[in-house]
Each structure stands twice: as structure tokens, then as C-alpha cells.
XYZ file of C-alpha atoms in Angstrom:
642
model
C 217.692 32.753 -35.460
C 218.326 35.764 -37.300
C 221.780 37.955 -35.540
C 222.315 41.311 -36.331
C 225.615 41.554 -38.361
C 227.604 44.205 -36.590
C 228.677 47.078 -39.267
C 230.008 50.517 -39.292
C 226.721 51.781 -41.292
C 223.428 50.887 -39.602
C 220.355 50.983 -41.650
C 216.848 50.921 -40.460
C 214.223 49.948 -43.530
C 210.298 50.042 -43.375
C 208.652 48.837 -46.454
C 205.275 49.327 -47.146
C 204.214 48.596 -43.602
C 200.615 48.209 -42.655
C 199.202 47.535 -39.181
C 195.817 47.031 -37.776
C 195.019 47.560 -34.252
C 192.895 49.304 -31.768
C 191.769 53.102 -32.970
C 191.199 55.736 -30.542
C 187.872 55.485 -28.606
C 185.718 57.953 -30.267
C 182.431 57.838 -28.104
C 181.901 58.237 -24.351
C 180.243 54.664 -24.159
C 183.917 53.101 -25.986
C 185.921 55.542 -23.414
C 183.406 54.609 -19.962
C 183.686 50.680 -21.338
C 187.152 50.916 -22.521
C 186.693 48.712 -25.832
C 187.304 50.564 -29.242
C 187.143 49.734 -32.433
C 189.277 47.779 -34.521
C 190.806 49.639 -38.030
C 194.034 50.085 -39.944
C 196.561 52.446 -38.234
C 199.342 52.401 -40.354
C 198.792 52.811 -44.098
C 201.859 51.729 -46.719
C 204.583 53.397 -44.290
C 208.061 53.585 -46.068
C 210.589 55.218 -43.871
C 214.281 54.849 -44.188
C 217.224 55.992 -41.629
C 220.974 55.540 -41.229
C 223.061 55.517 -38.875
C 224.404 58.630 -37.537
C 220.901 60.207 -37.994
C 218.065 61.712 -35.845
C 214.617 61.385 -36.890
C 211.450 62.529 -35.924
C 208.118 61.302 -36.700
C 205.565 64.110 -36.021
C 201.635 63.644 -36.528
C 199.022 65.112 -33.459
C 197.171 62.983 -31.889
C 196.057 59.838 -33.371
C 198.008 60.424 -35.993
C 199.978 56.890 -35.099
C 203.415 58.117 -34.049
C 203.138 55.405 -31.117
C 201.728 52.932 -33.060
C 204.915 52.720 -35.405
C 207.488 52.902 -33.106
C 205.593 49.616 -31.399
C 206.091 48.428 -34.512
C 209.340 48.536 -35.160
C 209.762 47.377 -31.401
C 207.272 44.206 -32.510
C 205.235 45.225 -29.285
C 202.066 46.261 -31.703
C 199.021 44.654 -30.966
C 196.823 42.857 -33.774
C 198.433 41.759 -37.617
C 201.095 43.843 -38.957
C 202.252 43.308 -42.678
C 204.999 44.449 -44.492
C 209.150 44.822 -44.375
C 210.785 46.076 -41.262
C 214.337 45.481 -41.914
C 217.442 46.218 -39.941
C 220.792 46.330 -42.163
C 218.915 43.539 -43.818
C 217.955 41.554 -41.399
C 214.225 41.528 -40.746
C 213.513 42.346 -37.442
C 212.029 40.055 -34.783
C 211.345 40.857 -31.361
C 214.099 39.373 -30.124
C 216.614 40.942 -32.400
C 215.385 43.793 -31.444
C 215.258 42.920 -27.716
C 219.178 42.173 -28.172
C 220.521 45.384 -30.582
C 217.852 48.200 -30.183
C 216.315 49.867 -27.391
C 212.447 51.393 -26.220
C 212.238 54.386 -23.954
C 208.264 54.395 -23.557
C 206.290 57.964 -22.344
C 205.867 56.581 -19.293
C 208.769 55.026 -17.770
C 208.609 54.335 -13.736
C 211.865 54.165 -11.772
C 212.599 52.883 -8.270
C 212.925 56.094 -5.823
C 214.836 54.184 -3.141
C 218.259 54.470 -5.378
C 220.803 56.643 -6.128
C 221.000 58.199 -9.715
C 224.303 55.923 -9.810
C 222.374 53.164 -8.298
C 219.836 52.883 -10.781
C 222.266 53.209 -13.733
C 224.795 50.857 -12.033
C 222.231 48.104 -11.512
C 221.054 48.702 -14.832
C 224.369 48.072 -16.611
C 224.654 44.906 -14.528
C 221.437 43.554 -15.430
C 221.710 44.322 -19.926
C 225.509 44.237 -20.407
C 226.850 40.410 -21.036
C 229.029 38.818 -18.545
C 231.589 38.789 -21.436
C 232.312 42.467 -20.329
C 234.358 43.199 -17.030
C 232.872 44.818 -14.107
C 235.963 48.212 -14.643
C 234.002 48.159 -18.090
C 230.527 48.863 -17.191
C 231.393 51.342 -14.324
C 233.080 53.343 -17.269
C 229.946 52.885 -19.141
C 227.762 54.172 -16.502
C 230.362 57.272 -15.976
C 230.071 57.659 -19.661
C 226.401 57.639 -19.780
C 225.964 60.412 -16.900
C 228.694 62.505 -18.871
C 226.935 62.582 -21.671
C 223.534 62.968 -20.296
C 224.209 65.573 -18.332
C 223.852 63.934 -14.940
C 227.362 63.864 -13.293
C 225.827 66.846 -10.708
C 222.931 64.322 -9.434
C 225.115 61.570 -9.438
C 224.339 61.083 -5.887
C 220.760 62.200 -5.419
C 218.005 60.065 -5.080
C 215.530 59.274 -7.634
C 212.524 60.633 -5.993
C 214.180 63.708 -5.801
C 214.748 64.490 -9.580
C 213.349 66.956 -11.537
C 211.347 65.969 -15.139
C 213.885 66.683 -17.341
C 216.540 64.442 -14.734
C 214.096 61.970 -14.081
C 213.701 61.861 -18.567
C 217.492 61.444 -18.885
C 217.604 58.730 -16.535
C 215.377 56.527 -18.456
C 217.383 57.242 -21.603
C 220.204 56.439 -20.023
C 219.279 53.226 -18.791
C 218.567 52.564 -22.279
C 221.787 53.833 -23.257
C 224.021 51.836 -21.054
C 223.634 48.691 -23.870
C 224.745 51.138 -26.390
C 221.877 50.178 -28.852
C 222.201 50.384 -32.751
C 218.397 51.817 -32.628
C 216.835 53.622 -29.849
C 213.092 54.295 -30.156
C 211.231 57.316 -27.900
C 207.917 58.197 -27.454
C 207.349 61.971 -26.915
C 210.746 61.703 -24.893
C 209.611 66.044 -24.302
C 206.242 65.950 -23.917
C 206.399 67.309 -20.123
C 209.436 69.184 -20.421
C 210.058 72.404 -20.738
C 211.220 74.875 -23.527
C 215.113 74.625 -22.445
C 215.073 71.461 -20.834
C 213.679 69.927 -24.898
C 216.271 72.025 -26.312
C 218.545 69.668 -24.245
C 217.311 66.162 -24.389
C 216.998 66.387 -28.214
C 220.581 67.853 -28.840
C 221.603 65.352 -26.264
C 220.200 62.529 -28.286
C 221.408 64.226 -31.919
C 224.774 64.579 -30.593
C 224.464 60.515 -29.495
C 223.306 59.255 -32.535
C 226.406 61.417 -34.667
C 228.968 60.252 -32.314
C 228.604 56.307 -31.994
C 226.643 56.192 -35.448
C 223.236 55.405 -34.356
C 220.048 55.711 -35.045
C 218.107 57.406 -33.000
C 214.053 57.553 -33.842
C 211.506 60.077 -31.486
C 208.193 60.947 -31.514
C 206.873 64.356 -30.696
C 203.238 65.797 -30.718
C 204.582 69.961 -30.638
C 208.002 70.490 -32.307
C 210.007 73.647 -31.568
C 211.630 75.923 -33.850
C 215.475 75.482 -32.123
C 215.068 71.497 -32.381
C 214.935 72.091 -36.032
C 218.747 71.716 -36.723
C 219.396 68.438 -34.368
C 216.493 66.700 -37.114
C 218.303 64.643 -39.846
C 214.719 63.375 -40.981
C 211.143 63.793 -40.382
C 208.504 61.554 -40.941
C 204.796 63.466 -41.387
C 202.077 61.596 -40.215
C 198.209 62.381 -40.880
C 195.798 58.875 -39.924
C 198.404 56.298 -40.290
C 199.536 57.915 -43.872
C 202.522 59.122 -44.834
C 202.615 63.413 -45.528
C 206.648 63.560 -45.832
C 209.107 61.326 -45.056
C 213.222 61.912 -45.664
C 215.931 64.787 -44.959
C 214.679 67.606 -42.857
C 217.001 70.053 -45.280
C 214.441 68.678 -48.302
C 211.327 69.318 -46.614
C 211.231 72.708 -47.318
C 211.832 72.423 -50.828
C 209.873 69.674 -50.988
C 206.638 71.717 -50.024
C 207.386 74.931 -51.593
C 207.830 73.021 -54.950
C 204.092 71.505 -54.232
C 203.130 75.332 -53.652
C 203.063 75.658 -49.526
C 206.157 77.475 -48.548
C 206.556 78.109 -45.249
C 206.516 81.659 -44.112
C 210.034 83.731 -43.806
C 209.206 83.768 -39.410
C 207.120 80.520 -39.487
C 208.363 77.163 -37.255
C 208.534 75.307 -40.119
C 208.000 71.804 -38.176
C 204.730 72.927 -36.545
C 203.825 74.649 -40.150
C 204.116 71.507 -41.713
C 202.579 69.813 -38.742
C 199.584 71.755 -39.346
C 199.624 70.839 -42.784
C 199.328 67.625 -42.140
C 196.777 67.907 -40.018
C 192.690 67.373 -40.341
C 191.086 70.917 -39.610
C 187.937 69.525 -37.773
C 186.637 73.290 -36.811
C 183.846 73.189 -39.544
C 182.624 70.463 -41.807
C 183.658 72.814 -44.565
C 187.491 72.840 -43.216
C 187.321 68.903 -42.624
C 186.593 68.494 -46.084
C 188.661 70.910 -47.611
C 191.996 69.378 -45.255
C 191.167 66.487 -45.669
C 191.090 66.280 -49.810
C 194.163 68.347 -49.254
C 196.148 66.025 -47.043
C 194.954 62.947 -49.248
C 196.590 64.752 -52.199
C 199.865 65.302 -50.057
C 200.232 61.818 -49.128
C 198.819 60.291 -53.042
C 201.338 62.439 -54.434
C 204.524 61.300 -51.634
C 203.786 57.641 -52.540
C 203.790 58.584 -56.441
C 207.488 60.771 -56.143
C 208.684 61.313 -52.565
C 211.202 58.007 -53.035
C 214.118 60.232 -53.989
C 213.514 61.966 -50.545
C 213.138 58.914 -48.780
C 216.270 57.379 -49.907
C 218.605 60.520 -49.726
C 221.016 59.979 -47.691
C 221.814 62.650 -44.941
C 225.693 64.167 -45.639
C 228.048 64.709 -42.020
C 230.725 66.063 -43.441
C 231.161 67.883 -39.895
C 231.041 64.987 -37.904
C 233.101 62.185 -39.307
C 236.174 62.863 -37.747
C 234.375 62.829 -34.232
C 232.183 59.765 -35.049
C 233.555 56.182 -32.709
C 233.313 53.311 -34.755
C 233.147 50.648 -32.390
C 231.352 47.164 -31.227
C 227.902 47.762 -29.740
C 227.764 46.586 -26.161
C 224.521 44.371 -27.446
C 227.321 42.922 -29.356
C 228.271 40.684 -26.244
C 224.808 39.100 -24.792
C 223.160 39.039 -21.880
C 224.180 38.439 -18.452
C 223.989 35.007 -16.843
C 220.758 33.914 -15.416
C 222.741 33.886 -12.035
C 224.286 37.662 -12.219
C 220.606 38.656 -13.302
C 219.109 36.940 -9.647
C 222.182 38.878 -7.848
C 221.959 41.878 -9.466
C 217.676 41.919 -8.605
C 218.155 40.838 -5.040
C 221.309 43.890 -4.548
C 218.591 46.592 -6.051
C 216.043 45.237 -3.567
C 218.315 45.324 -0.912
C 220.166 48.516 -1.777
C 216.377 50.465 -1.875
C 215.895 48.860 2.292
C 219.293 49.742 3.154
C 218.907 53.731 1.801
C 217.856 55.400 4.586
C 218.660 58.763 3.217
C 215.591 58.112 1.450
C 212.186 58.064 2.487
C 211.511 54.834 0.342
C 214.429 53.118 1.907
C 213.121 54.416 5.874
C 209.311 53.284 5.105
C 210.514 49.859 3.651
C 213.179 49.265 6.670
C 210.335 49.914 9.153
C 208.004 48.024 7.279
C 210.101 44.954 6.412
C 212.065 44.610 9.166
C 210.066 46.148 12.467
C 206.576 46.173 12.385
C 205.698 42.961 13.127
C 208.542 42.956 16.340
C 207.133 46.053 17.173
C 203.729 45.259 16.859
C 204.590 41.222 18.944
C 206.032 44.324 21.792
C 202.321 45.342 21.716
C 201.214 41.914 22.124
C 203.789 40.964 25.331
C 202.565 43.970 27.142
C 199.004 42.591 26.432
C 199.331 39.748 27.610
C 201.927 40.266 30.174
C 201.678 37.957 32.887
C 199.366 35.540 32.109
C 197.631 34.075 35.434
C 198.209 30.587 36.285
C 194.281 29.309 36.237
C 191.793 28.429 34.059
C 191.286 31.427 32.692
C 194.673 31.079 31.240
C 193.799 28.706 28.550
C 191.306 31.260 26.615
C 194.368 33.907 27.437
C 196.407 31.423 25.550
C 194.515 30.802 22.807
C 193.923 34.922 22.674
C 197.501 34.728 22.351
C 198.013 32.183 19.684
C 194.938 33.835 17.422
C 196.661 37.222 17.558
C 199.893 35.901 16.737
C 198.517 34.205 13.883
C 196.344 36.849 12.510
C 199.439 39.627 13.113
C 202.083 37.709 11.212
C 199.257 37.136 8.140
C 198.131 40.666 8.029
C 201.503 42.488 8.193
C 202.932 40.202 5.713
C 200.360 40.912 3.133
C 200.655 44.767 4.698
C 204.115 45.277 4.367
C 204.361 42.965 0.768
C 201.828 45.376 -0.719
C 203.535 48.450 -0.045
C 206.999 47.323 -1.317
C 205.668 44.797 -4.325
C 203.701 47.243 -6.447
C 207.034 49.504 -7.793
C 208.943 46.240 -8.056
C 206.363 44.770 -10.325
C 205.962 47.759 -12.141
C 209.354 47.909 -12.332
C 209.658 44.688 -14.213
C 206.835 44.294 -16.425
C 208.773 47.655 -18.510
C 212.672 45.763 -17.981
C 210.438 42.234 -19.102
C 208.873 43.823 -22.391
C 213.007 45.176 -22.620
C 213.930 41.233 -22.317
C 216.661 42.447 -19.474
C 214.844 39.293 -17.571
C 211.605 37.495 -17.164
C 208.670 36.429 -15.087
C 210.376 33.486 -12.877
C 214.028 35.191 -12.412
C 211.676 38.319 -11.194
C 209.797 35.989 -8.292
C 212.992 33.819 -7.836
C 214.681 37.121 -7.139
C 211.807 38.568 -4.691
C 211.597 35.380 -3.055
C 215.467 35.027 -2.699
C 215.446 38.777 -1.597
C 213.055 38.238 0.743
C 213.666 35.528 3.149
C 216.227 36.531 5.362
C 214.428 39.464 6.096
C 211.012 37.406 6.677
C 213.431 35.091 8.454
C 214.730 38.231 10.724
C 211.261 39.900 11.473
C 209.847 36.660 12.373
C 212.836 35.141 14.393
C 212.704 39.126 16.166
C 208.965 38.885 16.913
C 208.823 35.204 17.883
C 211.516 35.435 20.455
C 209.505 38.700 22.345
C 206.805 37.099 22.751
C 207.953 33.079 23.493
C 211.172 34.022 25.828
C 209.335 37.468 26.958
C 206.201 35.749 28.283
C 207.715 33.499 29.112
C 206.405 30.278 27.068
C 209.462 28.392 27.392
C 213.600 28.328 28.086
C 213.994 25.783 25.681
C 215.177 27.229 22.629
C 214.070 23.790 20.282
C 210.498 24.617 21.287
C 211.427 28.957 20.149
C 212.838 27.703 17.039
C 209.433 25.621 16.204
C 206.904 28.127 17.067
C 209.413 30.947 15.242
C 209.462 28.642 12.016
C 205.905 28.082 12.176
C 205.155 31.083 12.199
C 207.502 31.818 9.296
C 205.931 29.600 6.859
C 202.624 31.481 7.158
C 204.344 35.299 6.807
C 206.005 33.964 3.767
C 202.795 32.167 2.393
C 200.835 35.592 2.703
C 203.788 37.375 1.155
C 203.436 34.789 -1.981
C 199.960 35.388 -2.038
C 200.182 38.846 -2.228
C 202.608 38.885 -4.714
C 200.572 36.400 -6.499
C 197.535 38.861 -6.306
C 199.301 41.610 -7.455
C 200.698 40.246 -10.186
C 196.478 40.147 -11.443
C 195.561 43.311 -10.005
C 196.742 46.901 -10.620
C 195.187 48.759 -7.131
C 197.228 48.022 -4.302
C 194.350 48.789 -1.862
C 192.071 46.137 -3.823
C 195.081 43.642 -3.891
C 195.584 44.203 0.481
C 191.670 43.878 0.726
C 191.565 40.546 -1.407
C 194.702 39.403 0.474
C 193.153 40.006 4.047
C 189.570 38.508 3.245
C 191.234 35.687 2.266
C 193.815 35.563 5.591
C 190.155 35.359 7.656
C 188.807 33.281 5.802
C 191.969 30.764 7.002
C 191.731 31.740 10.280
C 188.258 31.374 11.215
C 187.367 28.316 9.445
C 190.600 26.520 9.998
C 192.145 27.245 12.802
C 189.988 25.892 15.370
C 190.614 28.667 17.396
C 187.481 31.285 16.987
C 185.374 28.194 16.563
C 186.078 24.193 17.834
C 186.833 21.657 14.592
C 183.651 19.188 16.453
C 180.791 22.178 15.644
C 182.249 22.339 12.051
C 179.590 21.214 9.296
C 181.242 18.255 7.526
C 181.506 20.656 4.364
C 183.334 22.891 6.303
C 185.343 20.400 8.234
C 186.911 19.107 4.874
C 187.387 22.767 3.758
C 189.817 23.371 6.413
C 192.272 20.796 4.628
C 193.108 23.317 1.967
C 193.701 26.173 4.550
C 197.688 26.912 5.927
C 195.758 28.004 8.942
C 194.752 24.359 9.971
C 198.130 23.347 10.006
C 200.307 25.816 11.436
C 197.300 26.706 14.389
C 197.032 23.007 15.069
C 200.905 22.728 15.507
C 201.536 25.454 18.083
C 198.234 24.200 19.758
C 199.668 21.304 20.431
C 203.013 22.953 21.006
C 201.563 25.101 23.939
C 198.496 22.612 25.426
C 199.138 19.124 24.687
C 201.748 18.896 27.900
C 200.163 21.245 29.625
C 199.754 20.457 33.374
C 196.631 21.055 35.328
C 195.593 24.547 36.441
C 194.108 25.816 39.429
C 190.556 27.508 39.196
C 190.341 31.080 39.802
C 188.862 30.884 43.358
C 191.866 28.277 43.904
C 194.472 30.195 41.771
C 195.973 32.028 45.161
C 196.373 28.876 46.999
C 197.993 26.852 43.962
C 195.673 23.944 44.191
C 195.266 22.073 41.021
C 191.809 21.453 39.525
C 190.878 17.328 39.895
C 191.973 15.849 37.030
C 190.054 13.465 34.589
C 186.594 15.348 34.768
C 185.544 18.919 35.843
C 184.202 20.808 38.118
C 181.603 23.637 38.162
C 181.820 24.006 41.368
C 185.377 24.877 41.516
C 185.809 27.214 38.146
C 186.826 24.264 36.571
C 186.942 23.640 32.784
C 189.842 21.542 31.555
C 191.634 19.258 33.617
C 194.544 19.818 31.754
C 195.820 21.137 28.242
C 194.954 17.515 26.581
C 191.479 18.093 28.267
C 191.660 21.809 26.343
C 192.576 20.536 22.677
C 189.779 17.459 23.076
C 187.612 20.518 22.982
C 189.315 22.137 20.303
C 189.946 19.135 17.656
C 188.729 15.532 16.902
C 191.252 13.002 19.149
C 190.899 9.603 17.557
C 187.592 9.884 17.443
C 186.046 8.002 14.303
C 184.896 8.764 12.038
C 187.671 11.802 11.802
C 191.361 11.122 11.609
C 193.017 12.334 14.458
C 193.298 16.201 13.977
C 196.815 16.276 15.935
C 199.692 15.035 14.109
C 202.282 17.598 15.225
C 204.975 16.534 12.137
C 202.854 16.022 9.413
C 200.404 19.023 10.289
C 204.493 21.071 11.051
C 205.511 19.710 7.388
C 202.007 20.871 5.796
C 202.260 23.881 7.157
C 205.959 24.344 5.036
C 204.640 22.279 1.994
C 201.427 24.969 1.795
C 204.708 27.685 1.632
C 206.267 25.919 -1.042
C 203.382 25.193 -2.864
C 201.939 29.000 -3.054
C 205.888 29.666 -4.369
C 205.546 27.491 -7.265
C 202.290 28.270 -7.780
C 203.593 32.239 -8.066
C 206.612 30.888 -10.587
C 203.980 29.228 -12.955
C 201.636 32.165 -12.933
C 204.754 34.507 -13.816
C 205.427 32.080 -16.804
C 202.397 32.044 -18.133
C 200.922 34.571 -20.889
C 198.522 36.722 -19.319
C 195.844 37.994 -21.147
C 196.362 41.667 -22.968
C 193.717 43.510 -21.092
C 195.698 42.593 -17.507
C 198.800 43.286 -18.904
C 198.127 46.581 -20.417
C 197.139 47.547 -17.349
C 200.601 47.412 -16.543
C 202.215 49.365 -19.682
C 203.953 52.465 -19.397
């Protein structure tokens, strides 16, 4: 495996780079469909920067300013050929996962922490165990110094403004101290001042550690003009200009377009460079003109390419030192701690809305909704009408722990999984550590909610004193809130819309109930096809266990003319007569399931159908590991791309 050799000169090489790859959907039936066609992007790019040095690459739209920086970072869909070499080294997506960093247009960060949350967390999960824990809180103190973010140290995410929210993401990025860090249109929603800062923010980065710092932008400013050590011009994947920004201007003028005494000369240029498409005769005419430009760069602009950028004014401020990258990545085990303390520190926030919504929704909705439930069905009469109470009872217990599992995993899942597919394409951890950390995360509060809920309705009602029976009906009940939380996650992980996702998950939830829990409908009036269905439903299991549970000792009942007088119905048959139904709760679950009946197995096994019920848990777990491990397709995944 190629390694970065670490250096007090950096050097970032592109040699006669060409990519092809999606172009920009030019019809309304390619935009409404989505599909565009495929075409060359980048055209013989040569670009060269050092260390030290802040570059820009400026082109308007579609010019492929994106498109090159995704291929530096190897992220580039379709074939890319060429050199891109970094101090020699050609670069590979994992050496550039390792010593360079990506700070993407989009860039979405969790609003339950802290400013100093989010960057602490972050240093935890990129810097190598080889560095102390005293180290990396100086890094992250270092990081808001120099990003201007000591002031909102303490504020919460969701409540910083653009050009805060911006820095943020560069400074997670920063925290690994990268030799390159790539940015795409890092001002594009900024405003005038708050540019002025980011970029000089950035320049004075790059001059200070010696790095190399490479942004795109789409509508340069005059006053950025000094902070740019190079600029790379690009017109349809072709190179206009490419080398010192002190050059350019003689560059140009020597080809006979000097810019104007009062002109921006980075949007001048900019506009040079681009295709005037206001007339067919202005099309033409620019676009002869800009082939020229770039025919004539590839024939003598290497000089300008190669020239090196002089700091005489910043050497004696420039730190030497060891990149952070320099010392790995953390242990798989600090990344699963560090995941499950972010989750946890977002619940435990309550300062912040996100941290309030998630502590209600994790921890008491489903108590508070079982509350609901117990004044329901608040003391149940003692007759025959008690069974259908019962099974009422069971049903809605059931169907509540299902639905506000998949409810409350839908509204907490989506910014996590956002969340990691940008840290995954970062490599600060993948797919499995992600679930294995949600999962982890997860169960003791599942564990809480349920144990909460459980214990209002089987000590409130009261079901039973005996706390062995509490503890099976709780865990029972625990297996299927954490099977619909897998399930969600699973469905989330394939589908973008959240509402779409809690839809899919619920459909499916009644699907288990009403086929397999032979409580809306009896397992005997089941077609065959449907009978055998029910074996691959949770439902079955975990319905047929606290059936039994509740009905298989149950004692006879009185009817409800005999209910006041406490006289028992006969037992061994019914009567009609009486209000009769069930002689007792063996009589009830006859009704319910097949009871050694041939040619049907009998339905009531209370340990195997208890250990199903786990082993469906476990299953939908692993099943949610795999499908994090393997490659999705690159139409569900982009979905996901900021």
C-alpha cells in the first residue's frame, strides 16, 4: 500500500487528467427522468500546487470545478485516466482518506450538540489512539481559535448562523490537520463579509502549517483576490489558466485581454472563460475564442504552471510539524464509544429542541402511551367478557410497542444516517461500526421504555405480583420494539423519505399482526397458505407466548348474568344459556391456535415460540450488519450525497 511520506514541502501534481462521467442534464425529459448523458468532463487537466498555497479553481456552472476536486478525492464516478500524484505518491482513495480531507457543498451536522460537542466527538472519531486525550482537546481549542468560533463554543448547532454553521464543517475537517483539504463552493451562501472571512481563514491555514488548501467558487470577489496563490480557469472540462494568481494578469494582457484599471479581475477572467450563449453569433465567436485560450495554455502556459509561489512574508510564521493523519485511525473500539457518546450526548441535551423531542420520543412515549392503555382498560371485569378484554389488551400492546418503535426510530435514524454516509465516504468509520454503534446505543434505552411501559400495565392492572412472569411479558415485548427498530433502520438505510420509510415500516408491522398473531383472526380459519406464512412473522411468536402467558392457567370465569354472584361457568363444555363461552383460558386458546391437533404441530410451545421470538431480533440485526456491508448501488447512494 502506497503511505504518504511525511515532508516539510507538500506537492499536489495532476497530469494530463481526463475523466468521463455524467454531463449536466440538458433536456426537461433527462431532468423529469433523472438520467443524463454520458461525455468527457475533464479534458488534459495539468494543475500543480505546493504547500503553503491557496488555490482556486473557478469555471460557472458546468464548467467541472466539482468534478475535479472528486477527482482528486477518487470519489468521481465512471473511468478517470491520467497522473494524480501527491509528493509522488499516486493517490488512491485511501491515501487520500488517511492524509487529505473533503468539505462537500452540502455538509449536514447533528443539531442536538454543542459547537464543542461536535468538534470534540469529531477529533475522537479521525485522530489515532496514538495521540492522548490532553492532545486532541488542544486540537479542538486550536481549531475554534482559528476558525473563529471560540464565542459559539457553547451554542447549539441548530442555532448557528451560515457562515458558523460553514466553519464548523471545515473544522471538523481540520481537526486531522490534513496535508490537502478540498472545498466545494465553501461561499456559495455566504455573504460578502462573511467570504471575505472563510477564505482568509483558509489562506492564513494553508501559510501557517504548509498546506494545501484547494476551493472551488462559481462568483469570485475582488477582496479574495490577495488570499489566491493560484487559480485554475475552467471552461467545459478545459483548462483557460492555470498557475500563480500574480501571473495571470500578465499572462492575459500579453495574449491582448488586459483587464480594466477598476475591473475584478477574477470575475473578468471568469467571464473570459466563459461560453456567451446570448446569441448564436456570441456562442460562436466565445467559443473559437476560449478554444484558442485553452490550445494556446497547453502549447506555453507550463512555465506558469510550474512557478512556484514565493512567501517570503510568511516563513518565519510557518509550523513545520507532523500531520495528525501522521498517527492513524482510532481503534475500532474508541470509534463504537465515541458513536454511542454522540448519540447519547444529542438525548441527554435538553437545552436543545433535538435533544427534548428525542428524550420524549425515546424514552416516554410508549410509557406514556401503556398510561393510556391502563386507564383503558382499568378494571377489567371478572367474566367472560374478560377474555376478548384481554385479548384487546394483548393486541394493543403489541401493535403500540411495533408502531412507536418504528415511530420514534424514524424520527431519530434519518440525521444519524445522513450523518454517516458523509463521515463513511471520509473513511472516519464504516457501515457495520455505524449499526453496531446504533444498536449498542440503543438498547438500554429500548430496554428502559419497554421495562417502564411493561410494568404500568402488568403490575398496574394488575396481571400478576410475580415479578418472573413481568420480566417475561417485559422481554417479550422487547424483542419486538427492537425488531421494528432494526427494520426501520434497515428501511432507511434504502430509502431517502422518512414518511415513505414509517409507511413501509407500519404496513409491514400489520401485516405481522393480523396474519400471525392469532389475535384479530383464530390460526384454525387460516388458509393453509396463510397458516405457513405466519412462520416467518415475529408476531406469531411473541403473541403466542404472552397468550399462553395470560390464558393457558387461567381459571374459569363467571358469565355476565353470574359475574355478581361469583359463580363459575361449568367447566368442560359451555353454556348459552348462562353467557358462557370458554370454560376456562385453555378452553380460550383451543379457539385461538391448533392444540395437538394433527395434522398441525402444536401451536403452543411457550420456550421455543419465547426463543423465536429473540432469534427473529437477532436475525433482523445481522441481517441490518450485512446490508450495511454491502455495496449499494450508485443511484441509492447518491441519494444520500451531500
Amino acid at each position: 500500500m502506497s503511505r504518504l511520506h511525511v515532508t516539510n514541502d507538500y506537492v499536489l501534481e495532476l497530469n494530463n487528467v481526463y475523466h468521463a462521467g455524467q454531463m449536466e442534464a440538458s433536456t426537461c425529459l433527462e431532468k423529469m427522468v433523472g438520467n443524463s448523458s454520458v461525455g468527457v468532463v475533464l479534458k488534459d487537466v495539468s494543475v500543480e500546487v505546493h504547500g503553503g498555497e491557496l488555490m482556486a479553481v473557478l469555471g460557472s456552472k458546468g464548467s467541472g470545478k466539482k468534478t475535479l476536486l472528486d477527482v482528486i478525492a477518487r470519489r468521481a464516478q465512471g473511468p478517470t485516466r491520467g497522473q494524480i500524484l501527491l509528493n509522488g505518491v499516486p493517490m488512491s482513495m485511501r491515501l487520500f482518506q488517511d492524509s487529505c480531507a473533503y468539505v462537500g457543498r452540502k455538509c449536514h451536522l447533528l443539531e442536538g450538540l454543542t459547537t464543542k460537542q461536535t468538534l470534540y466527538y469529531a477529533a475522537h472519531l479521525t485522530i489515532g489512539s496514538k495521540v492522548s486525550s490532553y492532545v486532541k482537546s488542544t486540537r479542538v481549542k486550536q481549531v475554534m481559535a482559528d476558525l473563529a468560533l471560540i464565542h459559539v463554543a457553547n451554542h447549539g448547532v441548530h442555532s448557528l448562523n451560515q457562515s458558523e454553521y460553514r466553519r464548523l464543517a471545515i473544522g471538523i475537517q481540520l481537526l486531522r490537520d490534513p496535508v490537502v483539504i478540498l472545498l466545494d463552493e465553501p461561499t456559495g451562501d455566504l455573504d460578502p463579509l462573511h467570504t471575505y472571512m472563510v477564505v482568509s481563514i483558509l489562506s492564513n491555514h494553508a501559510k501557517k502549517y504548509n498546506r494545501i488548501v484547494v476551493l472551488s467558487t462559481e462568483k469570485p470577489r475582488s477582496d479574495i483576490f490577495p488570499f489566491l496563490d493560484r487559480v485554475t480557469y475552467l471552461c467545459l472540462g478545459d483548462v483557460v489558466y492555470t498557475g500563480a494568481t500574480r501571473m495571470m494578469l500578465d499572462y492575459f494582457r500579453h495574449l491582448g485581454f488586459p483587464c480594466p484599471e477598476l475591473e475584478n479581475p477574477l470575475m473578468f477572467y471568469l467571464c473570459l472563460s466563459t461560453v456567451d450563449r446570448r446569441s448564436q453569433e456570441r456562442f460562436l465567436e466565445s467559443s473559437n475564442q476560449i478554444a484558442a485560450l485553452v490550445d494556446k495554455f497547453r502549447m506555453d502556459g507550463r512555465p506558469f504552471r510550474k512557478c512556484a509561489v514565493s512567501y517570503a512574508d510568511h516563513v518565519m510564521e510557518t509550523e513545520h510539524r507532523l500531520p495528525l493523519t501522521a498517527y492513524g485511525r482510532p481503534t475500532t473500539t474508541q470509534v463504537l464509544t465515541n458513536l454511542m457518546s454522540r448519540e447519547w450526548a444529542v438525548l441527554w441535551n435538553c437545552g436543545s429542541p433535538i435533544g427534548r423531542s428525542q428524550f420524549f420520543l425515546r424514552l416516554l412515549l410508549l410509557p406514556v402511551f401503556f398510561f393510556l392503555l391502563w386507564i383503558f382498560y382499568y378494571e377489567l371485569p371478572l367474566n367472560q367478557q374478560s377474555y376478548a378484554s384481554r385479548n384487546g389488551l394483548l393486541y394493543s400492546c403489541l401493535a403500540a410497542t411495533m408502531f412507536l418503535s418504528a415511530a420514534s426510530t424514524v424520527a431519530v435514524h434519518p440525521a444519524l444516517r445522513t450523518r454517516y454516509y458523509q463521515e463513511s465516504r471520509d473513511g472516519f468509520y464504516f457501515g457495520p461500526s455505524f449499526i453496531l454503534a446504533r444498536s449498542l446505543a440503543s438498547l438500554p434505552l429500548s430496554v428502559a421504555t419497554v421495562a417502564a411501559a411493561s410494568a404500568i400495565i402488568y403490575f398496574g392492572m394488575p396481571m400478576s405480583t410475580n415479578p418472573f412472569q413481568y420480566l417475561l411479558f417485559g422481554s417479550t415485548l422487547w424483542a419486538v420494539h427492537y425488531f421494528m427498530e432494526q427494520q426501520t433502520m434497515a428501511l432507511l438505510m434504502l430509502v431517502k423519505s422518512s414518511f415513505n420509510a414509517a409507511l413501509t415500516s407500519l404496513f409491514l408491522g400489520i401485516v405481522y399482526l393480523n396474519v400471525g398473531s392469532a389475535i384479530v383472526r383464530a390460526v384454525p380459519g387460516l388458509p393453509d397458505y396463510l397458516y405457513y406464512l405466519t412462520y416467518v412473522t415475529q408476531s406469531r411468536y411473541a403473541a403466542a407466548v404472552l397468550n399462553e402467558q395470560h390464558f393457558r392457567n387461567f381459571s374459569s370465569l363467571p358469565s355476565v348474568l353470574n359475574s355478581t354472584l361469583s359463580i363459575p361457568c361449568p367447566s368442560g363444555t359451555t353454556f348459552s344459556n348462562y353467557g358462557c363461552r370458554y370454560s376456562n383460558g385453555t378452553h380460550y386458546l383451543m379457539e385461538r391456535y391448533h392444540l395437538t391437533h394433527p395434522p398441525y404441530d402444536d401451536d403452543l410451545r411457550f420456550w421455543l415460540n419465547f426463543g423465536l421470538n429473540f432469534l427473529f431480533t437477532g436475525a433482523m440485526f445481522f441481517a441490518n450488519i450485512i446490508l450495511h456491508i454491502v455495496p449499494l448501488p450508485a443511484f441509492v447512494k447518491s441519494k444520500f450525497r451531500g
